[in-house]
XYZ file of N, CA, C and O in Angstrom:
332
model
N -53.586 -26.602 7.612
C -52.860 -25.543 7.012
C -52.828 -24.212 7.784
O -51.831 -23.590 7.697
N -53.646 -23.839 8.477
C -53.960 -22.656 9.153
C -52.924 -22.593 10.358
O -52.280 -21.462 10.558
N -52.729 -23.662 10.955
C -51.808 -23.794 12.064
C -50.112 -23.374 11.645
O -49.408 -22.816 12.095
N -49.973 -24.048 10.372
C -48.704 -23.986 9.633
C -48.384 -22.316 9.436
O -47.427 -21.891 9.389
N -49.548 -21.688 8.831
C -49.349 -20.517 8.265
C -49.147 -19.418 9.656
O -48.350 -18.505 9.549
N -49.991 -19.908 10.800
C -49.748 -18.949 11.793
C -48.745 -19.157 12.750
O -48.236 -18.280 13.181
N -48.196 -20.266 12.763
C -46.965 -20.723 13.518
C -45.665 -19.850 13.225
O -45.020 -19.323 13.801
N -45.428 -19.706 11.938
C -44.209 -18.885 11.490
C -44.132 -17.457 11.705
O -43.405 -16.898 12.286
N -45.338 -16.964 11.811
C -45.555 -15.600 11.994
C -45.439 -15.275 13.639
O -44.700 -14.380 13.977
N -46.017 -16.385 14.438
C -45.737 -16.205 15.735
C -44.287 -16.337 16.128
O -43.783 -15.663 16.929
N -43.734 -17.411 15.491
C -42.308 -17.435 15.821
C -41.250 -16.240 15.392
O -40.295 -16.032 15.755
N -41.669 -15.619 14.167
C -41.058 -14.727 13.766
C -41.080 -13.427 14.658
O -40.022 -12.756 14.942
N -42.014 -13.066 15.315
C -42.206 -12.152 16.400
C -41.579 -12.499 17.554
O -40.699 -11.724 18.161
N -41.519 -13.682 17.939
C -40.464 -14.093 19.079
C -38.872 -14.068 18.687
O -38.145 -13.738 19.497
N -38.717 -14.480 17.377
C -37.351 -14.307 17.107
C -36.910 -12.931 16.895
O -35.679 -12.731 17.483
N -37.761 -12.089 16.552
C -37.328 -10.606 16.486
C -37.049 -10.287 18.038
O -36.179 -9.520 18.198
N -38.005 -10.568 18.948
C -37.773 -10.085 20.042
C -36.415 -10.902 20.741
O -35.818 -10.052 21.610
N -36.158 -11.828 20.518
C -34.898 -12.682 20.889
C -33.735 -11.807 20.441
O -32.830 -11.791 20.703
N -33.812 -11.494 18.986
C -32.802 -10.928 18.315
C -32.450 -9.493 19.038
O -31.381 -9.115 19.316
N -33.493 -8.827 19.287
C -33.278 -7.537 20.072
C -32.662 -7.705 21.315
O -31.702 -6.937 21.800
N -33.034 -8.838 22.287
C -32.419 -9.098 23.451
C -30.982 -9.500 23.207
O -30.071 -8.959 23.922
N -30.726 -10.216 22.287
C -29.454 -10.634 21.995
C -28.258 -9.496 21.505
O -27.266 -9.450 21.953
N -29.045 -8.608 20.829
C -28.147 -7.442 20.601
C -27.968 -6.725 21.606
O -26.888 -5.907 21.766
N -28.851 -6.475 22.554
C -28.469 -5.868 23.847
C -27.389 -6.554 24.679
O -26.557 -5.932 25.285
N -27.327 -8.134 24.578
C -26.525 -8.730 25.327
C -25.158 -8.796 24.687
O -24.394 -8.965 25.313
N -25.087 -8.517 23.266
C -23.783 -8.397 22.717
C -23.013 -7.395 23.354
O -21.891 -7.686 23.444
N -23.531 -6.287 23.672
C -22.768 -5.082 24.348
C -22.177 -5.440 25.704
O -21.049 -5.310 25.997
N -23.049 -6.483 26.429
C -22.645 -6.915 27.394
C -21.442 -8.208 27.570
O -20.643 -8.083 28.598
N -21.638 -8.819 26.649
C -20.689 -9.914 26.408
C -19.202 -9.518 26.169
O -18.283 -10.390 26.372
N -19.034 -8.337 25.730
C -17.788 -7.843 25.390
C -17.124 -7.134 26.565
O -15.865 -6.671 26.320
N -17.399 -7.667 27.689
C -16.838 -6.804 29.063
C -15.434 -7.527 29.094
O -14.572 -6.958 29.696
N -15.421 -8.683 28.892
C -14.265 -9.344 29.122
C -13.012 -9.349 27.867
O -12.073 -9.752 27.979
N -13.493 -8.606 26.712
C -12.528 -8.684 25.710
C -11.711 -7.331 26.101
O -12.282 -6.420 26.267
N -10.485 -7.422 25.575
C -9.671 -6.282 25.555
C -8.698 -6.479 24.461
O -8.442 -7.384 23.996
N -8.139 -5.075 24.099
C -7.363 -4.911 22.871
C -5.881 -4.648 23.538
O -5.882 -3.690 24.326
N -4.831 -5.164 22.839
C -3.587 -4.915 23.159
C -2.908 -3.981 22.229
O -3.347 -4.023 20.913
N -1.930 -3.088 22.494
C -1.447 -2.201 21.496
C -0.164 -2.819 20.965
O 0.397 -2.246 20.060
N 0.275 -3.797 21.702
C 1.690 -4.347 21.438
C 1.737 -5.852 21.024
O 1.326 -6.492 22.046
N 1.424 -6.084 19.761
C 1.373 -7.546 19.379
C 2.811 -8.172 19.405
O 3.770 -7.440 19.016
N 3.013 -9.386 19.340
C 4.448 -9.946 19.123
C 5.019 -9.577 17.825
O 6.282 -9.170 17.700
N 4.337 -9.464 16.720
C 5.053 -8.995 15.380
C 5.455 -7.590 15.484
O 6.303 -6.975 15.100
N 4.557 -6.687 16.132
C 4.903 -5.239 16.171
C 6.174 -5.233 17.202
O 6.943 -4.439 17.004
N 6.191 -5.951 18.012
C 7.293 -5.705 19.107
C 8.527 -6.256 18.337
O 9.638 -5.415 18.533
N 8.585 -7.291 17.455
C 9.559 -7.746 16.787
C 10.044 -6.640 15.816
O 11.500 -6.604 15.557
N 9.138 -5.980 15.060
C 9.447 -5.071 14.176
C 10.219 -3.889 14.774
O 11.329 -3.405 14.315
N 9.700 -3.464 16.012
C 10.401 -2.381 16.795
C 11.713 -2.777 17.088
O 12.609 -2.033 17.042
N 12.083 -4.141 17.807
C 13.226 -4.371 18.158
C 14.325 -4.566 16.816
O 15.403 -4.046 17.030
N 13.831 -4.922 15.741
C 14.717 -5.010 14.668
C 14.973 -3.523 14.178
O 16.170 -3.258 13.809
N 14.139 -2.819 14.185
C 14.457 -1.230 13.789
C 15.252 -0.725 14.736
O 16.324 -0.072 14.137
N 15.235 -0.681 16.045
C 16.240 -0.128 16.917
C 17.566 -0.721 16.776
O 18.470 -0.107 16.959
N 17.634 -2.213 16.485
C 18.861 -2.790 16.395
C 19.636 -2.180 15.181
O 20.823 -2.105 15.082
N 18.682 -2.248 14.068
C 19.225 -1.560 12.869
C 19.835 -0.179 12.941
O 20.839 0.319 12.461
N 19.080 0.610 13.696
C 19.459 1.845 13.940
C 20.579 2.128 14.762
O 21.514 2.978 14.550
N 20.561 1.270 15.625
C 21.859 1.444 16.659
C 23.041 0.917 15.819
O 24.278 1.540 15.971
N 22.924 -0.111 15.016
C 24.333 -0.618 14.281
C 24.426 0.356 13.198
O 25.729 0.350 12.886
N 23.703 1.147 12.475
C 24.015 1.942 11.393
C 24.795 3.163 12.090
O 25.668 3.721 11.814
N 24.226 3.483 13.407
C 24.851 4.673 14.169
C 26.147 4.432 14.433
O 27.149 5.193 14.315
N 26.357 3.066 15.144
C 27.683 2.605 15.395
C 28.627 2.540 14.218
O 29.899 3.199 14.283
N 28.089 2.110 13.085
C 29.002 2.155 12.007
C 29.369 3.526 11.446
O 30.686 3.622 10.921
N 28.463 4.179 11.450
C 28.907 5.747 10.974
C 29.791 6.284 11.878
O 30.594 7.122 11.272
N 29.450 6.242 13.069
C 30.674 6.849 13.990
C 31.879 6.357 13.960
O 32.894 7.082 14.145
N 32.053 4.953 13.740
C 33.348 4.356 13.579
C 34.018 4.827 12.189
O 35.231 4.953 12.352
N 33.315 4.825 11.127
C 33.953 5.556 10.090
C 34.375 6.813 10.178
O 35.267 7.109 9.348
N 33.587 7.708 10.993
C 33.892 9.039 11.169
C 35.288 9.190 11.773
O 35.909 10.147 11.679
N 35.565 8.219 12.758
C 36.761 8.237 13.172
C 38.174 7.778 12.664
O 39.404 7.921 13.047
N 37.803 7.467 11.329
C 38.956 6.959 10.560
C 39.614 8.224 10.027
O 39.045 9.129 9.547
N 41.025 8.337 10.238
C 41.575 9.606 9.857
C 42.493 9.249 8.438
O 42.968 8.220 8.358
N 42.630 10.211 7.692
C 43.081 10.212 6.457
C 44.411 11.362 6.252
O 44.732 11.862 7.466
N 45.058 11.436 5.462
C 46.117 12.416 5.179
C 45.656 13.862 5.427
O 44.782 14.125 4.783
N 46.485 14.520 6.020
C 46.110 15.933 6.150
C 46.968 16.583 5.239
O 46.283 17.712 4.570
N 48.134 16.139 4.833
C 48.736 16.930 3.568
C 49.047 15.954 2.558
O 49.643 14.805 2.817
N 48.788 16.606 1.262
C 49.149 15.579 0.083
C 50.356 16.227 -0.735
O 50.287 17.495 -0.910
N 51.146 15.413 -0.991
C 52.355 16.019 -1.754
C 52.344 15.449 -3.017
O 51.818 14.399 -3.460
N 53.119 16.205 -3.951
C 53.052 15.961 -5.400
C 54.128 14.623 -5.490
O 53.936 13.863 -6.473
N 55.213 14.766 -4.923
C 56.279 13.786 -5.163
C 56.251 12.806 -3.777
O 56.493 13.280 -2.798
N 55.938 11.579 -4.158
C 56.178 10.646 -2.930
C 57.593 10.262 -2.602
O 58.451 10.308 -3.639
N 57.807 9.902 -1.320
C 59.202 9.413 -0.914
C 59.655 8.061 -1.827
O 58.698 7.272 -2.240
N 61.019 7.882 -1.931
C 61.262 6.542 -2.690
C 61.120 5.466 -1.723
O 60.708 5.483 -0.494
N 60.886 4.206 -2.495
C 60.788 3.047 -1.512
C 61.706 2.773 -0.504
O 62.997 2.817 -0.938
N 61.300 2.422 0.792
C 62.314 2.242 1.887
C 62.551 3.661 2.573
O 63.241 3.466 3.589
N 62.095 4.600 2.084
C 62.321 5.992 2.636
C 61.002 6.565 3.223
O 61.016 7.792 3.538
N 60.071 5.696 3.456
C 58.625 6.182 4.101
C 58.878 6.732 5.085
O 58.030 7.763 5.516
N 59.604 6.283 6.016
C 59.679 6.470 7.502
C 60.193 7.992 7.507
O 61.001 8.449 7.438
């Protein structure tokens, strides 16, 4: 019984030492990890936004080029006499 009681305490100290070493090694293991600023979802969202903005700008500029009447008259010409 005494060996069983002593073994876990000895293992516990070894485990704590291993955990400390592992925590120090965790920082070194992240050397190959890198983060990207542009994921495919973010890129697709930006492309959609720019396409929508360009289409809206194009539509508004085309509608701005439509001309209306400059002079409004009270009495319209008879049918057949429009020209």
